[in-house]
Amino acid sequence: KTGDEGMTSLFNMERRKKTDLIFDALGNTDETNSVIGCAVGSLTSKSISDDIPLDKWLQEVQSRLLDIGSAIATPNNEYTNEARANRVHFDEEHITNLENWIDKMDDT
């Protein structure tokens, strides 16, 4: 065995050092997702309503964080082919939805 010499691959198969900031970003995204999962598990029925389905919104945020992680792991460079770039495309509609949910919570 020769070991990985401190390198690992992104989704686009580009090799980078494990100390690259992209892996910090991926770890932070995963940790945020985990904390949101704990929050969802701690919600009480009083914090969920038909008007503000906080549990469903937070689960949607978790799903989008997984998408963001995929996008982070697939930088737009010479290593990324069109099929992979399309697979990890992040639609701006997700951002608009989140902003609308925040506005709705601010209004209550």
mmCIF file of N, CA and C in Angstrom:
data_model
loop_
_atom_site.group_PDB
_atom_site.id
_atom_site.type_symbol
_atom_site.label_atom_id
_atom_site.label_comp_id
_atom_site.label_asym_id
_atom_site.label_seq_id
_atom_site.Cartn_x
_atom_site.Cartn_y
_atom_site.Cartn_z
ATOM 1 N N LYS A 1 0.835 -1.193 0.000
ATOM 2 C CA LYS A 1 0.000 0.000 0.000
ATOM 3 C C LYS A 1 0.874 1.249 0.000
ATOM 4 N N THR A 2 0.425 2.216 -0.777
ATOM 5 C CA THR A 2 1.189 3.459 -0.850
ATOM 6 C C THR A 2 0.495 4.597 -0.112
ATOM 7 N N GLY A 3 -0.760 4.413 0.276
ATOM 8 C CA GLY A 3 -1.487 5.494 0.942
ATOM 9 C C GLY A 3 -1.985 6.504 -0.058
ATOM 10 N N ASP A 4 -2.754 7.446 0.441
ATOM 11 C CA ASP A 4 -3.341 8.435 -0.470
ATOM 12 C C ASP A 4 -2.524 9.724 -0.523
ATOM 13 N N GLU A 5 -1.433 9.772 0.221
ATOM 14 C CA GLU A 5 -0.544 10.924 0.238
ATOM 15 C C GLU A 5 -1.274 12.227 0.536
ATOM 16 N N GLY A 6 -2.328 12.132 1.351
ATOM 17 C CA GLY A 6 -3.057 13.328 1.765
ATOM 18 C C GLY A 6 -3.959 13.916 0.702
ATOM 19 N N MET A 7 -4.301 13.124 -0.304
ATOM 20 C CA MET A 7 -5.146 13.605 -1.402
ATOM 21 C C MET A 7 -6.463 12.827 -1.409
ATOM 22 N N THR A 8 -7.480 13.450 -1.956
ATOM 23 C CA THR A 8 -8.762 12.786 -2.141
ATOM 24 C C THR A 8 -9.438 13.380 -3.369
ATOM 25 N N SER A 9 -10.512 12.737 -3.826
ATOM 26 C CA SER A 9 -11.179 13.160 -5.056
ATOM 27 C C SER A 9 -12.506 13.836 -4.779
ATOM 28 N N LEU A 10 -12.808 14.813 -5.621
ATOM 29 C CA LEU A 10 -14.125 15.444 -5.628
ATOM 30 C C LEU A 10 -15.040 14.640 -6.557
ATOM 31 N N PHE A 11 -16.302 15.047 -6.652
ATOM 32 C CA PHE A 11 -17.262 14.353 -7.505
ATOM 33 C C PHE A 11 -16.824 14.367 -8.967
ATOM 34 N N ASN A 12 -16.138 15.429 -9.383
ATOM 35 C CA ASN A 12 -15.683 15.515 -10.766
ATOM 36 C C ASN A 12 -14.362 14.771 -10.998
ATOM 37 N N MET A 13 -13.920 14.012 -9.979
ATOM 38 C CA MET A 13 -12.717 13.190 -10.006
ATOM 39 C C MET A 13 -11.423 13.997 -9.913
ATOM 40 N N GLU A 14 -11.536 15.292 -9.695
ATOM 41 C CA GLU A 14 -10.348 16.113 -9.483
ATOM 42 C C GLU A 14 -9.726 15.737 -8.148
ATOM 43 N N ARG A 15 -8.420 15.574 -8.133
ATOM 44 C CA ARG A 15 -7.696 15.248 -6.904
ATOM 45 C C ARG A 15 -7.269 16.540 -6.220
ATOM 46 N N ARG A 16 -7.530 16.614 -4.916
ATOM 47 C CA ARG A 16 -7.111 17.776 -4.129
ATOM 48 C C ARG A 16 -6.575 17.310 -2.791
ATOM 49 N N LYS A 17 -5.763 18.181 -2.176
ATOM 50 C CA LYS A 17 -5.267 17.891 -0.839
ATOM 51 C C LYS A 17 -6.439 17.874 0.137
ATOM 52 N N LYS A 18 -6.374 16.989 1.109
ATOM 53 C CA LYS A 18 -7.440 16.897 2.107
ATOM 54 C C LYS A 18 -7.558 18.162 2.943
ATOM 55 N N THR A 19 -6.532 19.005 2.921
ATOM 56 C CA THR A 19 -6.559 20.261 3.658
ATOM 57 C C THR A 19 -7.177 21.400 2.849
ATOM 58 N N ASP A 20 -7.604 21.135 1.619
ATOM 59 C CA ASP A 20 -8.212 22.150 0.763
ATOM 60 C C ASP A 20 -9.476 22.694 1.435
ATOM 61 N N LEU A 21 -9.694 23.990 1.311
ATOM 62 C CA LEU A 21 -10.858 24.626 1.947
ATOM 63 C C LEU A 21 -12.189 24.066 1.459
ATOM 64 N N ILE A 22 -12.197 23.461 0.293
ATOM 65 C CA ILE A 22 -13.448 22.885 -0.210
ATOM 66 C C ILE A 22 -13.958 21.794 0.738
ATOM 67 N N PHE A 23 -13.037 21.086 1.391
ATOM 68 C CA PHE A 23 -13.456 20.027 2.302
ATOM 69 C C PHE A 23 -13.963 20.604 3.625
ATOM 70 N N ASP A 24 -13.453 21.780 3.999
ATOM 71 C CA ASP A 24 -14.035 22.490 5.151
ATOM 72 C C ASP A 24 -15.476 22.871 4.841
ATOM 73 N N ALA A 25 -15.698 23.396 3.638
ATOM 74 C CA ALA A 25 -17.047 23.789 3.233
ATOM 75 C C ALA A 25 -17.991 22.589 3.240
ATOM 76 N N LEU A 26 -17.515 21.454 2.739
ATOM 77 C CA LEU A 26 -18.350 20.246 2.738
ATOM 78 C C LEU A 26 -18.658 19.792 4.163
ATOM 79 N N GLY A 27 -17.659 19.837 5.040
ATOM 80 C CA GLY A 27 -17.865 19.447 6.430
ATOM 81 C C GLY A 27 -18.832 20.380 7.136
ATOM 82 N N ASN A 28 -18.700 21.677 6.874
ATOM 83 C CA ASN A 28 -19.610 22.643 7.497
ATOM 84 C C ASN A 28 -21.039 22.454 7.014
ATOM 85 N N THR A 29 -21.192 22.139 5.745
ATOM 86 C CA THR A 29 -22.526 21.878 5.200
ATOM 87 C C THR A 29 -23.135 20.643 5.873
ATOM 88 N N ASP A 30 -22.350 19.597 6.033
ATOM 89 C CA ASP A 30 -22.827 18.375 6.698
ATOM 90 C C ASP A 30 -23.186 18.640 8.159
ATOM 91 N N GLU A 31 -22.358 19.405 8.856
ATOM 92 C CA GLU A 31 -22.640 19.711 10.259
ATOM 93 C C GLU A 31 -23.917 20.536 10.398
ATOM 94 N N THR A 32 -24.098 21.497 9.505
ATOM 95 C CA THR A 32 -25.326 22.308 9.530
ATOM 96 C C THR A 32 -26.541 21.415 9.330
ATOM 97 N N ASN A 33 -26.438 20.492 8.391
ATOM 98 C CA ASN A 33 -27.529 19.560 8.128
ATOM 99 C C ASN A 33 -27.839 18.721 9.373
ATOM 100 N N SER A 34 -26.818 18.292 10.056
ATOM 101 C CA SER A 34 -26.994 17.493 11.267
ATOM 102 C C SER A 34 -27.693 18.280 12.369
ATOM 103 N N VAL A 35 -27.284 19.526 12.552
ATOM 104 C CA VAL A 35 -27.908 20.369 13.583
ATOM 105 C C VAL A 35 -29.382 20.617 13.259
ATOM 106 N N ILE A 36 -29.673 20.840 11.985
ATOM 107 C CA ILE A 36 -31.073 21.026 11.592
ATOM 108 C C ILE A 36 -31.863 19.754 11.868
ATOM 109 N N GLY A 37 -31.263 18.600 11.626
ATOM 110 C CA GLY A 37 -31.938 17.334 11.933
ATOM 111 C C GLY A 37 -32.257 17.220 13.410
ATOM 112 N N CYS A 38 -31.336 17.633 14.265
ATOM 113 C CA CYS A 38 -31.603 17.638 15.715
ATOM 114 C C CYS A 38 -32.740 18.593 16.054
ATOM 115 N N ALA A 39 -32.759 19.746 15.391
ATOM 116 C CA ALA A 39 -33.829 20.721 15.630
ATOM 117 C C ALA A 39 -35.189 20.141 15.223
ATOM 118 N N VAL A 40 -35.227 19.477 14.087
ATOM 119 C CA VAL A 40 -36.480 18.859 13.620
ATOM 120 C C VAL A 40 -36.955 17.827 14.648
ATOM 121 N N GLY A 41 -36.031 17.048 15.170
ATOM 122 C CA GLY A 41 -36.389 16.038 16.155
ATOM 123 C C GLY A 41 -36.858 16.622 17.467
ATOM 124 N N SER A 42 -36.521 17.876 17.719
ATOM 125 C CA SER A 42 -36.903 18.532 18.974
ATOM 126 C C SER A 42 -38.167 19.371 18.857
ATOM 127 N N LEU A 43 -38.703 19.504 17.656
ATOM 128 C CA LEU A 43 -39.901 20.328 17.485
ATOM 129 C C LEU A 43 -41.085 19.740 18.252
ATOM 130 N N THR A 44 -41.865 20.619 18.816
ATOM 131 C CA THR A 44 -43.093 20.200 19.482
ATOM 132 C C THR A 44 -44.271 20.526 18.578
ATOM 133 N N SER A 45 -45.409 19.956 18.862
ATOM 134 C CA SER A 45 -46.597 20.212 18.036
ATOM 135 C C SER A 45 -46.986 21.689 18.073
ATOM 136 N N LYS A 46 -46.623 22.391 19.151
ATOM 137 C CA LYS A 46 -46.931 23.822 19.241
ATOM 138 C C LYS A 46 -46.132 24.653 18.252
ATOM 139 N N SER A 47 -45.000 24.128 17.795
ATOM 140 C CA SER A 47 -44.152 24.899 16.884
ATOM 141 C C SER A 47 -44.460 24.603 15.412
ATOM 142 N N ILE A 48 -45.461 23.762 15.165
ATOM 143 C CA ILE A 48 -45.826 23.385 13.801
ATOM 144 C C ILE A 48 -47.284 23.754 13.571
ATOM 145 N N SER A 49 -47.559 24.437 12.467
ATOM 146 C CA SER A 49 -48.938 24.776 12.132
ATOM 147 C C SER A 49 -49.142 24.607 10.635
ATOM 148 N N ASP A 50 -50.399 24.656 10.220
ATOM 149 C CA ASP A 50 -50.684 24.569 8.787
ATOM 150 C C ASP A 50 -50.097 25.775 8.063
ATOM 151 N N ASP A 51 -50.095 26.921 8.746
ATOM 152 C CA ASP A 51 -49.598 28.151 8.158
ATOM 153 C C ASP A 51 -48.073 28.150 8.074
ATOM 154 N N ILE A 52 -47.425 27.603 9.093
ATOM 155 C CA ILE A 52 -45.958 27.518 9.131
ATOM 156 C C ILE A 52 -45.564 26.079 9.478
ATOM 157 N N PRO A 53 -45.458 25.224 8.448
ATOM 158 C CA PRO A 53 -45.068 23.828 8.673
ATOM 159 C C PRO A 53 -43.541 23.712 8.855
ATOM 160 N N LEU A 54 -43.069 24.184 9.988
ATOM 161 C CA LEU A 54 -41.640 24.293 10.237
ATOM 162 C C LEU A 54 -40.901 22.973 10.026
ATOM 163 N N ASP A 55 -41.511 21.870 10.441
ATOM 164 C CA ASP A 55 -40.850 20.577 10.267
ATOM 165 C C ASP A 55 -40.594 20.274 8.791
ATOM 166 N N LYS A 56 -41.581 20.512 7.964
ATOM 167 C CA LYS A 56 -41.429 20.235 6.535
ATOM 168 C C LYS A 56 -40.444 21.208 5.888
ATOM 169 N N TRP A 57 -40.489 22.461 6.304
ATOM 170 C CA TRP A 57 -39.549 23.444 5.771
ATOM 171 C C TRP A 57 -38.115 23.064 6.119
ATOM 172 N N LEU A 58 -37.885 22.692 7.371
ATOM 173 C CA LEU A 58 -36.526 22.329 7.778
ATOM 174 C C LEU A 58 -36.040 21.072 7.062
ATOM 175 N N GLN A 59 -36.935 20.118 6.844
ATOM 176 C CA GLN A 59 -36.548 18.923 6.096
ATOM 177 C C GLN A 59 -36.214 19.274 4.647
ATOM 178 N N GLU A 60 -36.922 20.240 4.097
ATOM 179 C CA GLU A 60 -36.601 20.708 2.741
ATOM 180 C C GLU A 60 -35.230 21.395 2.723
ATOM 181 N N VAL A 61 -34.936 22.184 3.749
ATOM 182 C CA VAL A 61 -33.623 22.820 3.850
ATOM 183 C C VAL A 61 -32.534 21.751 3.923
ATOM 184 N N GLN A 62 -32.778 20.692 4.678
ATOM 185 C CA GLN A 62 -31.799 19.602 4.755
ATOM 186 C C GLN A 62 -31.546 18.996 3.375
ATOM 187 N N SER A 63 -32.603 18.791 2.635
ATOM 188 C CA SER A 63 -32.467 18.224 1.299
ATOM 189 C C SER A 63 -31.659 19.157 0.390
ATOM 190 N N ARG A 64 -31.937 20.459 0.490
ATOM 191 C CA ARG A 64 -31.202 21.424 -0.327
ATOM 192 C C ARG A 64 -29.736 21.497 0.092
ATOM 193 N N LEU A 65 -29.439 21.319 1.384
ATOM 194 C CA LEU A 65 -28.051 21.308 1.834
ATOM 195 C C LEU A 65 -27.279 20.146 1.208
ATOM 196 N N LEU A 66 -27.947 19.015 1.022
ATOM 197 C CA LEU A 66 -27.306 17.891 0.323
ATOM 198 C C LEU A 66 -26.992 18.275 -1.123
ATOM 199 N N ASP A 67 -27.932 19.005 -1.751
ATOM 200 C CA ASP A 67 -27.691 19.485 -3.114
ATOM 201 C C ASP A 67 -26.513 20.459 -3.152
ATOM 202 N N ILE A 68 -26.460 21.339 -2.150
ATOM 203 C CA ILE A 68 -25.359 22.300 -2.080
ATOM 204 C C ILE A 68 -24.027 21.567 -1.915
ATOM 205 N N GLY A 69 -24.011 20.535 -1.086
ATOM 206 C CA GLY A 69 -22.794 19.747 -0.926
ATOM 207 C C GLY A 69 -22.340 19.141 -2.243
ATOM 208 N N SER A 70 -23.281 18.649 -3.020
ATOM 209 C CA SER A 70 -22.937 18.096 -4.340
ATOM 210 C C SER A 70 -22.352 19.174 -5.248
ATOM 211 N N ALA A 71 -22.940 20.365 -5.195
ATOM 212 C CA ALA A 71 -22.435 21.462 -6.017
ATOM 213 C C ALA A 71 -21.032 21.883 -5.571
ATOM 214 N N ILE A 72 -20.808 21.933 -4.270
ATOM 215 C CA ILE A 72 -19.480 22.291 -3.754
ATOM 216 C C ILE A 72 -18.443 21.264 -4.215
ATOM 217 N N ALA A 73 -18.831 20.000 -4.213
ATOM 218 C CA ALA A 73 -17.906 18.922 -4.587
ATOM 219 C C ALA A 73 -17.697 18.818 -6.093
ATOM 220 N N THR A 74 -18.337 19.708 -6.839
ATOM 221 C CA THR A 74 -18.216 19.678 -8.290
ATOM 222 C C THR A 74 -17.930 21.090 -8.802
ATOM 223 N N PRO A 75 -16.726 21.603 -8.527
ATOM 224 C CA PRO A 75 -16.419 22.957 -8.986
ATOM 225 C C PRO A 75 -16.439 23.050 -10.508
ATOM 226 N N ASN A 76 -16.779 24.217 -10.989
ATOM 227 C CA ASN A 76 -16.853 24.439 -12.430
ATOM 228 C C ASN A 76 -15.450 24.730 -12.955
ATOM 229 N N ASN A 77 -14.781 23.685 -13.388
ATOM 230 C CA ASN A 77 -13.422 23.831 -13.919
ATOM 231 C C ASN A 77 -13.198 22.788 -15.008
ATOM 232 N N GLU A 78 -11.957 22.666 -15.455
ATOM 233 C CA GLU A 78 -11.659 21.769 -16.572
ATOM 234 C C GLU A 78 -11.893 20.293 -16.255
ATOM 235 N N TYR A 79 -12.055 19.943 -14.980
ATOM 236 C CA TYR A 79 -12.290 18.551 -14.603
ATOM 237 C C TYR A 79 -13.772 18.167 -14.673
ATOM 238 N N THR A 80 -14.646 19.160 -14.732
ATOM 239 C CA THR A 80 -16.085 18.911 -14.669
ATOM 240 C C THR A 80 -16.682 18.860 -16.067
ATOM 241 N N ASN A 81 -17.270 17.708 -16.408
ATOM 242 C CA ASN A 81 -17.927 17.616 -17.709
ATOM 243 C C ASN A 81 -19.364 18.137 -17.584
ATOM 244 N N GLU A 82 -19.998 18.339 -18.709
ATOM 245 C CA GLU A 82 -21.334 18.937 -18.744
ATOM 246 C C GLU A 82 -22.369 18.087 -17.999
ATOM 247 N N ALA A 83 -22.294 16.786 -18.128
ATOM 248 C CA ALA A 83 -23.265 15.900 -17.465
ATOM 249 C C ALA A 83 -23.193 16.047 -15.951
ATOM 250 N N ARG A 84 -21.985 16.103 -15.407
ATOM 251 C CA ARG A 84 -21.843 16.268 -13.955
ATOM 252 C C ARG A 84 -22.290 17.654 -13.520
ATOM 253 N N ALA A 85 -21.972 18.659 -14.291
ATOM 254 C CA ALA A 85 -22.393 20.020 -13.953
ATOM 255 C C ALA A 85 -23.919 20.115 -13.937
ATOM 256 N N ASN A 86 -24.566 19.506 -14.914
ATOM 257 C CA ASN A 86 -26.034 19.521 -14.960
ATOM 258 C C ASN A 86 -26.633 18.756 -13.787
ATOM 259 N N ARG A 87 -25.973 17.689 -13.407
ATOM 260 C CA ARG A 87 -26.495 16.854 -12.309
ATOM 261 C C ARG A 87 -26.504 17.596 -10.977
ATOM 262 N N VAL A 88 -25.580 18.517 -10.783
ATOM 263 C CA VAL A 88 -25.482 19.219 -9.498
ATOM 264 C C VAL A 88 -25.961 20.667 -9.577
ATOM 265 N N HIS A 89 -26.606 21.037 -10.682
ATOM 266 C CA HIS A 89 -27.112 22.402 -10.835
ATOM 267 C C HIS A 89 -28.054 22.742 -9.680
ATOM 268 N N PHE A 90 -27.864 23.920 -9.104
ATOM 269 C CA PHE A 90 -28.699 24.364 -7.979
ATOM 270 C C PHE A 90 -29.632 25.453 -8.472
ATOM 271 N N ASP A 91 -30.921 25.155 -8.493
ATOM 272 C CA ASP A 91 -31.930 26.064 -9.021
ATOM 273 C C ASP A 91 -32.174 27.227 -8.059
ATOM 274 N N GLU A 92 -32.214 28.441 -8.600
ATOM 275 C CA GLU A 92 -32.449 29.632 -7.770
ATOM 276 C C GLU A 92 -33.822 29.610 -7.096
ATOM 277 N N GLU A 93 -34.730 28.809 -7.602
ATOM 278 C CA GLU A 93 -36.060 28.683 -6.993
ATOM 279 C C GLU A 93 -35.952 28.257 -5.530
ATOM 280 N N HIS A 94 -34.963 27.457 -5.214
ATOM 281 C CA HIS A 94 -34.771 27.013 -3.827
ATOM 282 C C HIS A 94 -34.465 28.203 -2.916
ATOM 283 N N ILE A 95 -33.679 29.134 -3.405
ATOM 284 C CA ILE A 95 -33.340 30.330 -2.631
ATOM 285 C C ILE A 95 -34.580 31.190 -2.442
ATOM 286 N N THR A 96 -35.347 31.349 -3.494
ATOM 287 C CA THR A 96 -36.581 32.135 -3.419
ATOM 288 C C THR A 96 -37.546 31.525 -2.409
ATOM 289 N N ASN A 97 -37.693 30.198 -2.425
ATOM 290 C CA ASN A 97 -38.575 29.532 -1.456
ATOM 291 C C ASN A 97 -38.133 29.818 -0.030
ATOM 292 N N LEU A 98 -36.849 29.693 0.232
ATOM 293 C CA LEU A 98 -36.324 29.937 1.572
ATOM 294 C C LEU A 98 -36.583 31.377 1.997
ATOM 295 N N GLU A 99 -36.337 32.326 1.113
ATOM 296 C CA GLU A 99 -36.591 33.728 1.435
ATOM 297 C C GLU A 99 -38.067 33.966 1.737
ATOM 298 N N ASN A 100 -38.953 33.325 0.982
ATOM 299 C CA ASN A 100 -40.395 33.460 1.227
ATOM 300 C C ASN A 100 -40.784 32.882 2.588
ATOM 301 N N TRP A 101 -40.202 31.747 2.960
ATOM 302 C CA TRP A 101 -40.495 31.147 4.264
ATOM 303 C C TRP A 101 -40.038 32.070 5.385
ATOM 304 N N ILE A 102 -38.851 32.657 5.220
ATOM 305 C CA ILE A 102 -38.336 33.577 6.241
ATOM 306 C C ILE A 102 -39.267 34.775 6.371
ATOM 307 N N ASP A 103 -39.696 35.342 5.244
ATOM 308 C CA ASP A 103 -40.628 36.470 5.275
ATOM 309 C C ASP A 103 -41.918 36.089 5.978
ATOM 310 N N LYS A 104 -42.422 34.907 5.691
ATOM 311 C CA LYS A 104 -43.677 34.457 6.295
ATOM 312 C C LYS A 104 -43.526 34.325 7.806
ATOM 313 N N MET A 105 -42.395 33.785 8.269
ATOM 314 C CA MET A 105 -42.161 33.658 9.718
ATOM 315 C C MET A 105 -41.987 35.023 10.356
ATOM 316 N N ASP A 106 -41.334 35.958 9.658
ATOM 317 C CA ASP A 106 -41.168 37.317 10.185
ATOM 318 C C ASP A 106 -42.509 38.021 10.338
ATOM 319 N N ASP A 107 -43.461 37.703 9.460
ATOM 320 C CA ASP A 107 -44.768 38.355 9.484
ATOM 321 C C ASP A 107 -45.673 37.838 10.607
ATOM 322 N N THR A 108 -45.338 36.703 11.202
ATOM 323 C CA THR A 108 -46.203 36.159 12.254
ATOM 324 C C THR A 108 -45.743 36.566 13.631
#
